[in-house]
Amino acid sequence: MFKKPFQVKTQTLMKGSDRKKLKADIGKLFPQLTLDCLSEMIPKKEEMTVTKIFTHAGDSAFIYSVQKNPLFFEVEKIIYPTVYLLWRYTDLLPLIFTWPPVFSKLTKGADLMLPGVFVRGQLTPSTFSHLQKGDLCAISLLGNKAPVAVGKMLLSGSDMFDSGMKGKGVQCVHILGDELWAFGDNSKPPDLGDDFMPDKNEGTDSTGNGESEVLGADLDLKGPTETLDQPEDASLPSIGGMNLGESGSATGQDPNTSHYDDFTSSNENQSTVEKNLNIVNIQSEQQSSISGDSASVKVQEEEMSLQENGISTIDQMDELLYTCFLCALKNSVKKLDLPLLTSTFFRSFMSPYCPSGKILDIKKSRYKKLSKFLQSMEKKGFIKVKELSKGVDSIVEVDRSHPELKEFKVPDDRKLEETVSSTMEGPMKEFQPPTITEKFGVTTAILPLVKAFGYSKGSALSSSEVRSCITDYVKANSLQMDDSESQVLLDPVLADIVLNKEEGDITTLKWEQLFSRFTSKMQTVHEITFPGLPPVLKKGKVEPIKIDVVQRASNKKITLVENLETYGIDPEEFAHTVQIGVACSTSVSPLPQKNKGFQVMIQGNQINFIADLLTSQYKIARKCITGLEKAPKKR
């Protein structure tokens, strides 16, 4: 349910009467709780909020949080506890234990299958007699009874026995690492031990047969990473000498006989949960030594190359990045600036603290990418980064109480005359727009021709590179007509690419026809390059900044601006600049479509001011802006 990002509709503080009602509902749902426990769960004086959300599927739900940590959520009038609450009250729900490798399946959206349920000893009708269909339950991993998921029973205990422990057992509603978990403080489950860890000589599968030794897995909860850096079908790392990949099992059995084959996983791209979760890879000392030596040699070679060219070493660039990062958090980033685009943070908040004569180049550091650097800072607890819109990361929270940040003092040579902040009047004076280049992606259809030139499927080529490939191919195979230089003879490779089935009688094409047909078989992509950052390749044509004027009640007009993030413009910063520039009210809200960015709403028809602001201050070309024709005519 919370595998994908949800939309927050409202968030309000709970009144005393609402707390009493919720306390009564929870008391009915969990009659085993004492009054003291209920009072601790629903405190009278601590800050408690209720958040109304809409899930990615469009369902409405309520999240009840204490001190900004979700403890309960309500869906279709059913109240569920979160994993945060269950770590404090492990006996609140019946516990279903499973193997650590199964957890990776659950994070992809799979239900808990009965072959993955751990059964101690012989399975009997009384083993799960306490469970009824539809009951709430918690899922824990062997080795630690701290729950990692909350779900509903799909079968009763007697049905589980009658089915021979086959089929679906538990429907997961909330799991460690999903968006509901990310809504809290992102803490890890505590180590609560296990009441029954199977012995080496004791049967461990669902039928009581087999022999295995189970080792628990530590969970490393990380922030978002870029999808391109982690393949979708990457197998899980090894833990304790056992492979926890999808095709293996923790019991050392043959993968062909593994009970986990019954699990089904989603065919979608890597989900937000997989971005937030990763099982720690504990390698042997020998493997660590080899990989460490290899990495060390690579770093030394890079540092020698940099020193030869008069550039700071990798360690120095890392230190420079870290110092500029702390300077920006200490002096520049204010609470009103959040959420803050990561590209804006690097360009307008970190870069100004770089000493003169030096360049803050992320590619010269060991991180190579801004997202990896911010992920490292998030892991240290300085910030919290979330993907508020598809493909666009933002800093949503800064921990001002972090010990290193509190003790850090900005060097005298780094203090700016003016505080760099998005709340200053007007946009950033030295705003540099990204460079956007339209390219063509290599597809399977044209791969036989371009493969000889060193390109592979998915490579991006500019228009000139496509022409160069075709021209070189024609010359290498002597396909240009002697009697007409404008005609190209089609060999089997070219004919298969540019001709349709009904055009089998065509043997020649003009150069322009050949180029046009060839590029039509390629995928349209565009490359966005922000100053100081590596280029980012995206599918489709680049979307322009959309400006529209709509009429609301009482004949009032408002101006709507969309797609600012594509060009590195912070919507909040832009709205504030317009508000000051024309003395009107503005607001920023997510677009109705999921993961489509933000929309800036401005009172009145302000297209003339917006057009001048975008072209002169933000240096956006007019061809990248639509809706300028709706500007009011000047008198």
PDB file of C-alpha atoms in Angstrom, residues 28 31 55 64 86 116 118 157 181 201 279 288 295 312 317 334 339 369 441 480 516 530 539 565 571 589:
ATOM      1  CA  LYS A  28     -11.463  -2.090  21.703  1.00  0.00           C
ATOM      2  CA  PRO A  31      -8.273  -5.433  24.710  1.00  0.00           C
ATOM      3  CA  THR A  55      -2.006   6.596  -1.662  1.00  0.00           C
ATOM      4  CA  TYR A  64      -1.586   9.155  13.556  1.00  0.00           C
ATOM      5  CA  LEU A  86       5.400  -2.769  17.362  1.00  0.00           C
ATOM      6  CA  GLY A 116       8.047 -19.090   3.638  1.00  0.00           C
ATOM      7  CA  PHE A 118       8.767 -20.811   9.759  1.00  0.00           C
ATOM      8  CA  GLY A 157      -4.968 -21.513  11.087  1.00  0.00           C
ATOM      9  CA  TRP A 181       8.320   4.115   7.414  1.00  0.00           C
ATOM     10  CA  ASN A 201      20.155 -30.486  13.965  1.00  0.00           C
ATOM     11  CA  ILE A 279      20.869  -5.875   3.075  1.00  0.00           C
ATOM     12  CA  SER A 288      37.501  -7.421   1.495  1.00  0.00           C
ATOM     13  CA  ALA A 295      40.001   0.366  -4.798  1.00  0.00           C
ATOM     14  CA  SER A 312      43.451  18.970  -5.949  1.00  0.00           C
ATOM     15  CA  MET A 317      38.064  17.578  -3.029  1.00  0.00           C
ATOM     16  CA  LYS A 334      16.861  28.368   6.393  1.00  0.00           C
ATOM     17  CA  PRO A 339      12.055  21.611   0.549  1.00  0.00           C
ATOM     18  CA  LYS A 369      27.683  12.171  -8.293  1.00  0.00           C
ATOM     19  CA  GLY A 441      18.768   6.674 -28.435  1.00  0.00           C
ATOM     20  CA  GLN A 480      26.717   6.061 -53.064  1.00  0.00           C
ATOM     21  CA  SER A 516      14.808  11.011 -41.712  1.00  0.00           C
ATOM     22  CA  PHE A 530      23.750  21.451 -14.884  1.00  0.00           C
ATOM     23  CA  LYS A 539      13.642   9.712 -22.328  1.00  0.00           C
ATOM     24  CA  GLU A 565      12.189  21.833 -11.942  1.00  0.00           C
ATOM     25  CA  PRO A 571       9.327  26.542  -7.471  1.00  0.00           C
ATOM     26  CA  SER A 589       1.226  22.853  -4.793  1.00  0.00           C
TER      27      SER A 589
END
